[in-house]
mmCIF file of N, CA and C in Angstrom:
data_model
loop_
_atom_site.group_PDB
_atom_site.id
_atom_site.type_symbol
_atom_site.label_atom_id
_atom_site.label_comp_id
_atom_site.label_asym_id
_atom_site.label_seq_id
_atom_site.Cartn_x
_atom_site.Cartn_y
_atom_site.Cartn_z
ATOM 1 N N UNK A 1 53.556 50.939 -44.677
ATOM 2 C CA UNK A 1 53.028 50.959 -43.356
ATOM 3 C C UNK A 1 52.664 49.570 -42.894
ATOM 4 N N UNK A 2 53.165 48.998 -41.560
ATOM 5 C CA UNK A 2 52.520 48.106 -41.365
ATOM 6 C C UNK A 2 51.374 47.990 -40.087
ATOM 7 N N UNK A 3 50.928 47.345 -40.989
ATOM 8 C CA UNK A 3 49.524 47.528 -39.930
ATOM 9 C C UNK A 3 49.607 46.077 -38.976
ATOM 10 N N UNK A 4 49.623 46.710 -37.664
ATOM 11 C CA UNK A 4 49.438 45.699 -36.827
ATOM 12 C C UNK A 4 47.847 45.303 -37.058
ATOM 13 N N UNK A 5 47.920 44.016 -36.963
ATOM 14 C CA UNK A 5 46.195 43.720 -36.140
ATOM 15 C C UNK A 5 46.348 42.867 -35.178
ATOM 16 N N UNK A 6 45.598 43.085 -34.649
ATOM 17 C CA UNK A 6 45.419 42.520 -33.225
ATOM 18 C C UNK A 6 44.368 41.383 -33.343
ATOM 19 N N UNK A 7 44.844 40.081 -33.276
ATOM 20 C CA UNK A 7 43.850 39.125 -33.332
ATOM 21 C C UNK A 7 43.617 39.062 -31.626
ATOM 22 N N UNK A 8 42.134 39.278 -31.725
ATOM 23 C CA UNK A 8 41.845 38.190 -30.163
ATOM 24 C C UNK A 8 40.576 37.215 -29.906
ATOM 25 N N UNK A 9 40.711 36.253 -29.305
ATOM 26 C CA UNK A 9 40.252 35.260 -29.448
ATOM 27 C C UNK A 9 38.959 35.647 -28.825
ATOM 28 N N UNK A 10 38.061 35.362 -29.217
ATOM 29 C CA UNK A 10 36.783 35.577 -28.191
ATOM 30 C C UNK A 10 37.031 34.373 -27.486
ATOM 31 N N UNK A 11 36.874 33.959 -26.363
ATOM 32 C CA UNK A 11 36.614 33.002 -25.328
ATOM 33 C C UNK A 11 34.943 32.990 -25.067
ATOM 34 N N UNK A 12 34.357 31.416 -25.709
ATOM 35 C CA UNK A 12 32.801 31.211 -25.731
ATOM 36 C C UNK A 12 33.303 30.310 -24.057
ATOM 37 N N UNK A 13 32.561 30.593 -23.444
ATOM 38 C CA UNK A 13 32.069 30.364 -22.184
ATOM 39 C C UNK A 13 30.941 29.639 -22.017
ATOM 40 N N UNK A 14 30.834 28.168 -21.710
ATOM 41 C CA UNK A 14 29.756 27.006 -21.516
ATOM 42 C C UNK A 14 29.495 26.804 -20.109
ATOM 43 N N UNK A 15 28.221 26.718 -19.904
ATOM 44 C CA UNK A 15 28.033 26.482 -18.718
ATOM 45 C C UNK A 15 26.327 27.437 -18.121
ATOM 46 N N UNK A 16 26.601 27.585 -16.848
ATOM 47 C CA UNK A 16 25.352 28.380 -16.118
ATOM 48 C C UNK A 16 25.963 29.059 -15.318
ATOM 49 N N UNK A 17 25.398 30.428 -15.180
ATOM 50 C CA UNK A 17 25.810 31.144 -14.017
ATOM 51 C C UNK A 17 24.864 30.662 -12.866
ATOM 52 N N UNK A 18 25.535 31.425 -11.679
ATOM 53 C CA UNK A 18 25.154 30.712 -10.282
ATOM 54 C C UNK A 18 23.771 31.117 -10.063
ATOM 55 N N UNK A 19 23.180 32.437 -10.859
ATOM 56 C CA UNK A 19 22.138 32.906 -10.701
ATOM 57 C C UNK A 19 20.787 32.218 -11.495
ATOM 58 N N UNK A 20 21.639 31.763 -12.610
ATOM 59 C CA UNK A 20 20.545 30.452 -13.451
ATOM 60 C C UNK A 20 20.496 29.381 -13.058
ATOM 61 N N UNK A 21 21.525 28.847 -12.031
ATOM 62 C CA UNK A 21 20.975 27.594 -11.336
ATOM 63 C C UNK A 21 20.474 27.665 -10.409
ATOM 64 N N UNK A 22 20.049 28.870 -9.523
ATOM 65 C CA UNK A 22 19.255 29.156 -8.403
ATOM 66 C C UNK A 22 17.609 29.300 -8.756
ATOM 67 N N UNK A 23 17.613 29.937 -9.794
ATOM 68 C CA UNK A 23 16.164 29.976 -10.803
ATOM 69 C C UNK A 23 16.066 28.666 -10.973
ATOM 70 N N UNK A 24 16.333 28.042 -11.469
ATOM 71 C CA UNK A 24 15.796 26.538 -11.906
ATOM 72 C C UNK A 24 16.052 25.820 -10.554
ATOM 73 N N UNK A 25 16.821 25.932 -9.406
ATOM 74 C CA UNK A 25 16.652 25.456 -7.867
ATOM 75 C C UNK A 25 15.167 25.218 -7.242
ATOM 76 N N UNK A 26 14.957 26.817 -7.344
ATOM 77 C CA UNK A 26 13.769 27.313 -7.104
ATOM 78 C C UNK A 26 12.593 27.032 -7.883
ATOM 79 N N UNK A 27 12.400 26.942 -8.910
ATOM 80 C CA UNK A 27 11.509 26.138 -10.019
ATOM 81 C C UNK A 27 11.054 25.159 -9.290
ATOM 82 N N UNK A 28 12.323 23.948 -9.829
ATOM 83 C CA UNK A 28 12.266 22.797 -9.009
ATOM 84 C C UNK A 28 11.835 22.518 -7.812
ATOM 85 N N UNK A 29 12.032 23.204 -6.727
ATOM 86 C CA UNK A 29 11.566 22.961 -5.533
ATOM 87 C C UNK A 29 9.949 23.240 -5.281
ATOM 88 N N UNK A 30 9.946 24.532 -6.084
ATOM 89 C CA UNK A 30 8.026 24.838 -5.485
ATOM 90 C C UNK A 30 7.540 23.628 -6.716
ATOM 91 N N UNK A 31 7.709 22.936 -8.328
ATOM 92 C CA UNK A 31 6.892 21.949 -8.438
ATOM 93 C C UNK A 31 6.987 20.570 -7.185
ATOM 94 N N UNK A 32 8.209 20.501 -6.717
ATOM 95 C CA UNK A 32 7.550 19.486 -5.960
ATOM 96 C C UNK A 32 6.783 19.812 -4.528
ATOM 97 N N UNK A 33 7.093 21.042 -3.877
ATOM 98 C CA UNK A 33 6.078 21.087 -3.081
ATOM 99 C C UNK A 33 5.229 21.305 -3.088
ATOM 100 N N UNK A 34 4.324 21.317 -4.686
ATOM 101 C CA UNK A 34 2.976 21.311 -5.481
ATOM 102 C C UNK A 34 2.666 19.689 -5.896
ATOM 103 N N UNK A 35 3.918 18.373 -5.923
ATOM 104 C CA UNK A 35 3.081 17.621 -6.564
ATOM 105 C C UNK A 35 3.163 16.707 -5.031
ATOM 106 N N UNK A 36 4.000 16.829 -4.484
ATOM 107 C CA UNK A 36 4.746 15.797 -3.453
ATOM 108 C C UNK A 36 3.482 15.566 -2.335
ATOM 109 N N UNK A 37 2.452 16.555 -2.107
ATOM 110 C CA UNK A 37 1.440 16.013 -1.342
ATOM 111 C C UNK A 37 0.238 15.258 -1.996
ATOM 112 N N UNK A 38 0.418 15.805 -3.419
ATOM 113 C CA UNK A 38 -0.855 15.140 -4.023
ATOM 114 C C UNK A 38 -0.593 13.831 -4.421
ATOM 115 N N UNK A 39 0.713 13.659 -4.638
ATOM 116 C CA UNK A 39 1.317 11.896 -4.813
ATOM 117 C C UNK A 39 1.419 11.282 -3.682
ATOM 118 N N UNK A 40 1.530 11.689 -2.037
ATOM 119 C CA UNK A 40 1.423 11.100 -1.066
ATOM 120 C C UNK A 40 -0.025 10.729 -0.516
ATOM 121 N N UNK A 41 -0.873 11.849 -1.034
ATOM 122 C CA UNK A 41 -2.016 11.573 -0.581
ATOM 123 C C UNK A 41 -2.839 10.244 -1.551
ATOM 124 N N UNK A 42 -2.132 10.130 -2.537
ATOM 125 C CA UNK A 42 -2.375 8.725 -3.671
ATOM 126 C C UNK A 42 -2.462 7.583 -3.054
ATOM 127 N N UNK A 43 -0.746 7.536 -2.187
ATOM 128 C CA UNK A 43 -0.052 6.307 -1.743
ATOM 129 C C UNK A 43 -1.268 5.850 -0.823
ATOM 130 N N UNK A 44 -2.151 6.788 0.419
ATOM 131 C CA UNK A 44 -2.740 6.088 1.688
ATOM 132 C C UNK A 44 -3.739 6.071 0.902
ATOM 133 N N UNK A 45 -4.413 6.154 -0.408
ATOM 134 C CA UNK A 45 -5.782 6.086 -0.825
ATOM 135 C C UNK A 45 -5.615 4.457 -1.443
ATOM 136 N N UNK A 46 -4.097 4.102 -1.628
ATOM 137 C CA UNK A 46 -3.649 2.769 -2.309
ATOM 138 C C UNK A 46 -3.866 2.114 -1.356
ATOM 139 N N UNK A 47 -3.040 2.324 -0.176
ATOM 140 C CA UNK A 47 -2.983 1.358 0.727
ATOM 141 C C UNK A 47 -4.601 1.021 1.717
ATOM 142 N N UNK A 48 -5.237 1.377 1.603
ATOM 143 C CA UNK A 48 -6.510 1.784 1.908
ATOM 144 C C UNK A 48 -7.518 0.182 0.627
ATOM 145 N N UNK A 49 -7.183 0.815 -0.577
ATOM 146 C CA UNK A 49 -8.016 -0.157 -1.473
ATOM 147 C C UNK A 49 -7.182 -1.201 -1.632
ATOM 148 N N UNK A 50 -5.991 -1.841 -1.152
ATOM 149 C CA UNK A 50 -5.309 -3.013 -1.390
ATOM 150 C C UNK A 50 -5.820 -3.322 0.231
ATOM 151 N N UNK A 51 -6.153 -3.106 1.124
ATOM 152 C CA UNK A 51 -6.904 -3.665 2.271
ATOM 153 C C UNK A 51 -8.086 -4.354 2.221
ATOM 154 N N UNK A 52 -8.682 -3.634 1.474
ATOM 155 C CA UNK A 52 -10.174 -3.649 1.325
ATOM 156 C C UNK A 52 -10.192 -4.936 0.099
ATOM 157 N N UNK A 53 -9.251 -5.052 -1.002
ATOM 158 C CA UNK A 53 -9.280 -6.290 -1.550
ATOM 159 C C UNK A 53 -8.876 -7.368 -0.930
ATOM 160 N N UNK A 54 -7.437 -7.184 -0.091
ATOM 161 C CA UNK A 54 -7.150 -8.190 0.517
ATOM 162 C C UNK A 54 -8.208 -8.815 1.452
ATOM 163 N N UNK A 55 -9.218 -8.255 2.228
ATOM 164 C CA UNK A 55 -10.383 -9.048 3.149
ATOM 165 C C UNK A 55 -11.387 -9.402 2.049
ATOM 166 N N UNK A 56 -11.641 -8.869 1.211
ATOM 167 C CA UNK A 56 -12.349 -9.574 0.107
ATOM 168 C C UNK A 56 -12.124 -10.831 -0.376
ATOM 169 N N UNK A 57 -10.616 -10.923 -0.518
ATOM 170 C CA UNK A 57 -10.260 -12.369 -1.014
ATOM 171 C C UNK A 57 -10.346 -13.132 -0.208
ATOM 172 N N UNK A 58 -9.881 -12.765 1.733
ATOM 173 C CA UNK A 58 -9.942 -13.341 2.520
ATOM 174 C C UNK A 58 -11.210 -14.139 2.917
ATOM 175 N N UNK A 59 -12.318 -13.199 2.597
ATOM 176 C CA UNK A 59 -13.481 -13.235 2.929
ATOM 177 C C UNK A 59 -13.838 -14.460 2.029
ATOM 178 N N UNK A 60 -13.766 -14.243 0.890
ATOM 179 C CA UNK A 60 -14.126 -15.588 -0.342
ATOM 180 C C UNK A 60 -13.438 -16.783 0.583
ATOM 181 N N UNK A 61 -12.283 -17.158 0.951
ATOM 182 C CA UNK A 61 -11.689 -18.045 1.408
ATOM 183 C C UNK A 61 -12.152 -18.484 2.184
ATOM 184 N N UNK A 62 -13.000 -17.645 3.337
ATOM 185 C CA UNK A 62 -13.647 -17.980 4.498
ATOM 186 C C UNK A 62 -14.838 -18.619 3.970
ATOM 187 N N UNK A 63 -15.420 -18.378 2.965
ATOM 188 C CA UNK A 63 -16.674 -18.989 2.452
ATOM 189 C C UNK A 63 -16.630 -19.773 1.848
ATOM 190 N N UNK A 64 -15.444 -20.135 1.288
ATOM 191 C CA UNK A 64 -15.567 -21.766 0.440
ATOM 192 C C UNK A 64 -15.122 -22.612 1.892
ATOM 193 N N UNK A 65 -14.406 -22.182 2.940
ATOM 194 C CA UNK A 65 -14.111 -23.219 3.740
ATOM 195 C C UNK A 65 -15.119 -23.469 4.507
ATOM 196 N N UNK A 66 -16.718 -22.661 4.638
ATOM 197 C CA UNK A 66 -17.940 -22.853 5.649
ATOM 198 C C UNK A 66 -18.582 -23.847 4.431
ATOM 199 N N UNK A 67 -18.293 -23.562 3.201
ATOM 200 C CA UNK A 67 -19.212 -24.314 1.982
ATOM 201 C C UNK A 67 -18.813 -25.919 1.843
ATOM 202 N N UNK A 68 -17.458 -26.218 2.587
ATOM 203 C CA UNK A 68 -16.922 -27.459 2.648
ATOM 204 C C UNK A 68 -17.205 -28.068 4.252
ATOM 205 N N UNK A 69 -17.101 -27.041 4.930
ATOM 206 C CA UNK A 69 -17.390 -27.580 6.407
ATOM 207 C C UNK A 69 -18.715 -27.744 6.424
ATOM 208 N N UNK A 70 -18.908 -26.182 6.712
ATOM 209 C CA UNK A 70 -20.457 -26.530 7.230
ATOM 210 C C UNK A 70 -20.492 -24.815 8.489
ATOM 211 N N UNK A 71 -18.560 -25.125 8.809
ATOM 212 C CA UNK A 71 -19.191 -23.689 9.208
ATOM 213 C C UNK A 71 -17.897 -22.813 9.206
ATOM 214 N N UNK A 72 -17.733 -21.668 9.960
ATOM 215 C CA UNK A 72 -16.790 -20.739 9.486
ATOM 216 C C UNK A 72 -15.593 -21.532 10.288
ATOM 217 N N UNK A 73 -14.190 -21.320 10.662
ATOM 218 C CA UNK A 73 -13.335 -21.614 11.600
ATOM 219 C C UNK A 73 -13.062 -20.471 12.593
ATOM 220 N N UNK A 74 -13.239 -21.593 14.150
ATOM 221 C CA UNK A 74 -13.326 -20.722 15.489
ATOM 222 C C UNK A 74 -12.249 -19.542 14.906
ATOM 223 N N UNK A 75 -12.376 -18.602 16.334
ATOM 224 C CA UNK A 75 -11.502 -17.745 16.643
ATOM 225 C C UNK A 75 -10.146 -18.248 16.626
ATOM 226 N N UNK A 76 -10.501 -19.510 17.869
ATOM 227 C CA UNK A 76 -8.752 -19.550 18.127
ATOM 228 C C UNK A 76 -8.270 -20.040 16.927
ATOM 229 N N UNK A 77 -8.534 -20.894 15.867
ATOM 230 C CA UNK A 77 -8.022 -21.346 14.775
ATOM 231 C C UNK A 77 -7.360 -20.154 13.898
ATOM 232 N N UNK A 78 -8.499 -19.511 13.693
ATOM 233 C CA UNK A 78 -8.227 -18.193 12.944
ATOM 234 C C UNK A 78 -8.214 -18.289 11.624
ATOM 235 N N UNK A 79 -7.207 -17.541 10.924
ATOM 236 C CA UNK A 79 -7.396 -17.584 9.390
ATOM 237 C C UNK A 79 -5.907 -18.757 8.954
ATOM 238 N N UNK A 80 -5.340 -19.696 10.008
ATOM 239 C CA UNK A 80 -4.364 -20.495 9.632
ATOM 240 C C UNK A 80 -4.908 -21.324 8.980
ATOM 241 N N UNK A 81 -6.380 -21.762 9.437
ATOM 242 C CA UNK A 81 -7.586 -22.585 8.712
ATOM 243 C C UNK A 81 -7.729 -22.608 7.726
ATOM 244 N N UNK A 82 -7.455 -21.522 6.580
ATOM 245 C CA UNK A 82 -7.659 -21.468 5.602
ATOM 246 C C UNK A 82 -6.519 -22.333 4.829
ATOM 247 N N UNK A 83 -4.859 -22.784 5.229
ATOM 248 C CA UNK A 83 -3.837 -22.881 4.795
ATOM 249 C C UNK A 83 -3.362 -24.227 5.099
ATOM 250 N N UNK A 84 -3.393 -24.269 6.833
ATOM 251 C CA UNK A 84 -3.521 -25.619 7.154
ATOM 252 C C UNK A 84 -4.736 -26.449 7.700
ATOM 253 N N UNK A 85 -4.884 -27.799 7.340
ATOM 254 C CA UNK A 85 -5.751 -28.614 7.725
ATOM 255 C C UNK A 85 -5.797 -28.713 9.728
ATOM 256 N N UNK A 86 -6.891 -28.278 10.030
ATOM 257 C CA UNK A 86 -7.106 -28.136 11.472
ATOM 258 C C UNK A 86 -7.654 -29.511 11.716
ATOM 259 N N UNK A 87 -6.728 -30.132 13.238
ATOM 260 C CA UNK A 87 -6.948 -31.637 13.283
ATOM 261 C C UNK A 87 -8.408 -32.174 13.411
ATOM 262 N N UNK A 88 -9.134 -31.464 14.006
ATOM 263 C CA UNK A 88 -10.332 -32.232 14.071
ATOM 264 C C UNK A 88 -11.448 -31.871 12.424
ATOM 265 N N UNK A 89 -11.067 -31.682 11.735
ATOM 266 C CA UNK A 89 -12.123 -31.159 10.581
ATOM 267 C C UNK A 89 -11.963 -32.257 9.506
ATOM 268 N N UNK A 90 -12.661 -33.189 9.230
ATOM 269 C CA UNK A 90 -12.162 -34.072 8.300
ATOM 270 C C UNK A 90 -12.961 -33.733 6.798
ATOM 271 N N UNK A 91 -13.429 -32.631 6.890
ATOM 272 C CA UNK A 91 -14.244 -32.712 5.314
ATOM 273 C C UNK A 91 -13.189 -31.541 5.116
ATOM 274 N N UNK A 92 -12.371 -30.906 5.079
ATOM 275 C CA UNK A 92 -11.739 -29.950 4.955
ATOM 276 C C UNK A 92 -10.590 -30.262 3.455
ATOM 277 N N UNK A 93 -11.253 -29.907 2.574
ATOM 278 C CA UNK A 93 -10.380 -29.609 1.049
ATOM 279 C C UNK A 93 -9.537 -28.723 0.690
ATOM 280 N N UNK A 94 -9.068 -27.905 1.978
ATOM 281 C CA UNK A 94 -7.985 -26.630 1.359
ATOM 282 C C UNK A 94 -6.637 -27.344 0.487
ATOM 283 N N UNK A 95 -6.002 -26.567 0.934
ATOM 284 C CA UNK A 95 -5.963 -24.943 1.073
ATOM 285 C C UNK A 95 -6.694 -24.203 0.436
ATOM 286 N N UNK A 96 -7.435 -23.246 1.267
ATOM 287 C CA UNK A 96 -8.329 -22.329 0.475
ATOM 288 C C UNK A 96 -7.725 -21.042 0.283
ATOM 289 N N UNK A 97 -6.627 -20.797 0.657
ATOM 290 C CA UNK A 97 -5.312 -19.635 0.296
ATOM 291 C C UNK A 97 -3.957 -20.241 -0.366
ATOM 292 N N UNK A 98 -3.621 -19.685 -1.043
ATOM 293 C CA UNK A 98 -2.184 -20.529 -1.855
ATOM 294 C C UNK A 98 -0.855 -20.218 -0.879
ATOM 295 N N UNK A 99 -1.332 -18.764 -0.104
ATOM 296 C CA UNK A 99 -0.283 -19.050 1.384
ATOM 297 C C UNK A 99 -1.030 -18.452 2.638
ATOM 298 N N UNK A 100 -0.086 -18.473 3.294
ATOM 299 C CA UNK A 100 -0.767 -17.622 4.745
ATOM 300 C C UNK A 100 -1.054 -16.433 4.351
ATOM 301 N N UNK A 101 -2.082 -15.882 4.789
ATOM 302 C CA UNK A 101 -2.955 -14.562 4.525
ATOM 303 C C UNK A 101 -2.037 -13.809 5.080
ATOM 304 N N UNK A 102 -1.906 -12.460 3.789
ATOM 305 C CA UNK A 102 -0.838 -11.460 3.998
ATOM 306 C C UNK A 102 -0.870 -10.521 5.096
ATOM 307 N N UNK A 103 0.158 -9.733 5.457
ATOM 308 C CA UNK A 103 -0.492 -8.731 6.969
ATOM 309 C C UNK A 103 -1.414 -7.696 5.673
ATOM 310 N N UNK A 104 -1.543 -6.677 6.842
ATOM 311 C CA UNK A 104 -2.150 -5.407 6.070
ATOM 312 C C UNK A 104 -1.275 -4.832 5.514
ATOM 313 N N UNK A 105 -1.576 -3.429 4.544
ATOM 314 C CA UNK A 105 -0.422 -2.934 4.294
ATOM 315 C C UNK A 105 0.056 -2.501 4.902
ATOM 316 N N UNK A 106 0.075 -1.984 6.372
ATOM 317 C CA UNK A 106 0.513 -1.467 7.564
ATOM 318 C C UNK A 106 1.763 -2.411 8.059
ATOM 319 N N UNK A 107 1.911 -3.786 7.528
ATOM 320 C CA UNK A 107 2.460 -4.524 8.197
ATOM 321 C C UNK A 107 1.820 -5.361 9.668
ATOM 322 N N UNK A 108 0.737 -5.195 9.669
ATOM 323 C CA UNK A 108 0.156 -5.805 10.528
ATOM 324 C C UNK A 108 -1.017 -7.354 10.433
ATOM 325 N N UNK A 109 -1.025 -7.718 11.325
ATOM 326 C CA UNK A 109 -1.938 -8.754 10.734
ATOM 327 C C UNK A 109 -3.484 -8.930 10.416
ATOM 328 N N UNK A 110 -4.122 -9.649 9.986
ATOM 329 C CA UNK A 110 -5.168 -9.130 9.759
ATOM 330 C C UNK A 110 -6.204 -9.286 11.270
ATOM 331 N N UNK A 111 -7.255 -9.196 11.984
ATOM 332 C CA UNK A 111 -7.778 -9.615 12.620
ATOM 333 C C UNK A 111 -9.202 -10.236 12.619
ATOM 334 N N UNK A 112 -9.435 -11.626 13.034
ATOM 335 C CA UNK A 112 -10.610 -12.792 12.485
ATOM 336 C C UNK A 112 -11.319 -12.848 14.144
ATOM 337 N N UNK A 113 -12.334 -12.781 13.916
ATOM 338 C CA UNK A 113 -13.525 -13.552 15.272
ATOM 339 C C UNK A 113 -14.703 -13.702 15.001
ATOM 340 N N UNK A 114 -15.012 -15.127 15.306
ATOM 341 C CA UNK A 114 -15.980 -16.271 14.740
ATOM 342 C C UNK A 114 -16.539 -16.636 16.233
ATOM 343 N N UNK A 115 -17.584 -16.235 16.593
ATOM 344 C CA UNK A 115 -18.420 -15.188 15.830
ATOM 345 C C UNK A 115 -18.659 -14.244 16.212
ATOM 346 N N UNK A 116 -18.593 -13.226 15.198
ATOM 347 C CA UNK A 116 -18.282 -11.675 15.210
ATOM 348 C C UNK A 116 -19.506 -11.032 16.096
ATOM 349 N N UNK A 117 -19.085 -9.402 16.100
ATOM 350 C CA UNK A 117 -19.815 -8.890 16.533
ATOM 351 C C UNK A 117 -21.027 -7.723 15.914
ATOM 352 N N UNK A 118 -20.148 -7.937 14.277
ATOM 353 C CA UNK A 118 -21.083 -7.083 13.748
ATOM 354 C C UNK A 118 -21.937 -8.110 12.420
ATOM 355 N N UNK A 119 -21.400 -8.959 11.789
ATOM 356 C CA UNK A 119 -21.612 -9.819 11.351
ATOM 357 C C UNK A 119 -21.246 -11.197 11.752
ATOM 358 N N UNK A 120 -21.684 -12.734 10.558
ATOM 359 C CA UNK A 120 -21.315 -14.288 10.876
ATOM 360 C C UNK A 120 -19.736 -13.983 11.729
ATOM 361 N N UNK A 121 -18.750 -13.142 11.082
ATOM 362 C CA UNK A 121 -17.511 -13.367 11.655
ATOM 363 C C UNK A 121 -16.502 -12.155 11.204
ATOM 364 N N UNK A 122 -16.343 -11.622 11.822
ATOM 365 C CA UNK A 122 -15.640 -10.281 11.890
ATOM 366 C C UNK A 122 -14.168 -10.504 11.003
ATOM 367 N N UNK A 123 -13.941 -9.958 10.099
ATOM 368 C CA UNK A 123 -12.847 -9.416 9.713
ATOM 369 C C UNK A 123 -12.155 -8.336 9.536
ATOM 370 N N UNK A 124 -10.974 -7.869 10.010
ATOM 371 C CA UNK A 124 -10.916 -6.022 9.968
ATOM 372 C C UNK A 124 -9.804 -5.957 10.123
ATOM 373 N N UNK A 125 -8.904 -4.605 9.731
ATOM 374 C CA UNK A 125 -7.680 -3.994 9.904
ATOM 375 C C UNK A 125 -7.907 -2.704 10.600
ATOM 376 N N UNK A 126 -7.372 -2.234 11.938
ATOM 377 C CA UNK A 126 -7.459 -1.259 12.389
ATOM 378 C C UNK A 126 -6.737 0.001 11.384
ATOM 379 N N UNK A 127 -6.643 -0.122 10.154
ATOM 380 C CA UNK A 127 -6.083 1.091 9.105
ATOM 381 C C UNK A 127 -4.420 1.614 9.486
ATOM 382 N N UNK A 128 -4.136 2.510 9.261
ATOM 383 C CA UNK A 128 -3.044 2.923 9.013
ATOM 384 C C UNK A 128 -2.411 3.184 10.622
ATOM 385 N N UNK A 129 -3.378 3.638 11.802
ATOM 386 C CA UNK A 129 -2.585 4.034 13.023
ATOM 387 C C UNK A 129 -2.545 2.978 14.053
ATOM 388 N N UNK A 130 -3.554 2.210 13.173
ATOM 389 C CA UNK A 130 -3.498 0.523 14.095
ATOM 390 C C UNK A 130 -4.296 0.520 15.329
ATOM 391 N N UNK A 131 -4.994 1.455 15.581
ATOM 392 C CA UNK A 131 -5.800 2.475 16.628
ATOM 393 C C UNK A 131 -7.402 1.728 16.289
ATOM 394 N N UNK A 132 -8.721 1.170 17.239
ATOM 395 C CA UNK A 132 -9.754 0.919 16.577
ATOM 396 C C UNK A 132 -9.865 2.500 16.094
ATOM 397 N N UNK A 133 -11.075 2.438 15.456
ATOM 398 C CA UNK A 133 -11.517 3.605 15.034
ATOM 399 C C UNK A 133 -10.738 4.837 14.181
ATOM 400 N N UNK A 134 -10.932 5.801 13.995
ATOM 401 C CA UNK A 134 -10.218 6.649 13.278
ATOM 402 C C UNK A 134 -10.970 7.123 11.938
ATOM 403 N N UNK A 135 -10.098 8.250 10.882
ATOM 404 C CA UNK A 135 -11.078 8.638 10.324
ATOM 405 C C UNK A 135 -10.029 8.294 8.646
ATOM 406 N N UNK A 136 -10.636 8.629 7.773
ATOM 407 C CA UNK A 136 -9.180 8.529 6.969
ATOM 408 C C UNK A 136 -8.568 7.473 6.757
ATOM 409 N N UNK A 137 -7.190 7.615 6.590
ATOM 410 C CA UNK A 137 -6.363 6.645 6.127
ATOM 411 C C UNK A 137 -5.989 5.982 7.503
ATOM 412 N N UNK A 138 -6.835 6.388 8.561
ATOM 413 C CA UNK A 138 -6.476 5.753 9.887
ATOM 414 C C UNK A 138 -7.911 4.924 9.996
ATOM 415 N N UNK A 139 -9.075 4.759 9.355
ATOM 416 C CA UNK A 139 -9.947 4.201 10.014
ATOM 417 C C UNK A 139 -10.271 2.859 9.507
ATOM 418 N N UNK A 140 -10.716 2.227 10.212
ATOM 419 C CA UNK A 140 -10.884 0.130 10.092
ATOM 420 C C UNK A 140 -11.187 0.208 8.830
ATOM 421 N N UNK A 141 -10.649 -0.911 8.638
ATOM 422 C CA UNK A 141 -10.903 -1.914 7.140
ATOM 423 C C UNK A 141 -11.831 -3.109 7.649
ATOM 424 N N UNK A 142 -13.419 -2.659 7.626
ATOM 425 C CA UNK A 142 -13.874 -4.220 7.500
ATOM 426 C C UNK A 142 -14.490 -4.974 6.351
ATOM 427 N N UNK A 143 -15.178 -6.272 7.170
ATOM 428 C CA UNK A 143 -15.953 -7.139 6.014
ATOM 429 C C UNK A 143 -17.361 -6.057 5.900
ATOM 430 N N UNK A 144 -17.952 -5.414 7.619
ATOM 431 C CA UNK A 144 -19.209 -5.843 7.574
ATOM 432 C C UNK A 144 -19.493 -3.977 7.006
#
């Protein structure tokens, strides 16, 4: 007798069905719309305390240049005072910044007036909407 046998190959099949990559789609998507606000809300709490250092340093700068003068530099001068020698100041030892004072993190510049209105000389960033006032990641960055 001969006996047929029937070889057949199993065929192993690699890969994902369409229904296991929709599960892990879906996974994926609700962790990030669980982490994606709490990492954005990081970024304006950053940009917020790199303001608040940057007028700090500014602020030091402003005070070694009243500690060499004698007094802060006007308005109209501004904070270029700190970088370049202003023509009429002859006791003036800067640069008291290694460059021109950075904008905000907003991209904006910083704003100086000598003499201020809440303190010797106002320094401040209107925050994130560039707006005075505001609350949040929108409200002033000052000295005073």
């Amino acid at each position: 007798m001969n006996q047929w046998r029937i070889h057949r190959r199993e065929q192993v099949v690699n890969g994902f069905t369409l229904l296991e990559l929709l599960v892990v789609m879906v996974i994926i998507g609700l962790l990030a719309g669980y982490v994606a606000p709490k990492y954005f809300s990081q970024v304006g709490k950053s940009e917020v305390k790199a303001a608040q250092a940057q007028i700090d340093s500014i602020e030091k700068a402003l005070d070694q240049y009243r500690l060499d003068i004698g007094h802060y530099p006007p308005t109209e001068q501004g904070l270029a005072a700190l970088t370049t020698r202003p023509t009429n100041e002859v006791k003036w030892q800067g640069p008291y910044l290694k460059k021109m004072a950075p904008p905000d993190p907003w991209g904006r510049p910083y704003l100086y007036k000598n003499p201020g209105e809440r303190s010797e000389f106002d320094l401040y960033s209107y925050g994130k909407d560039g707006q005075p006032g505001g609350t949040g990641e929108a409200a002033d960055i000052t000295n005073w």
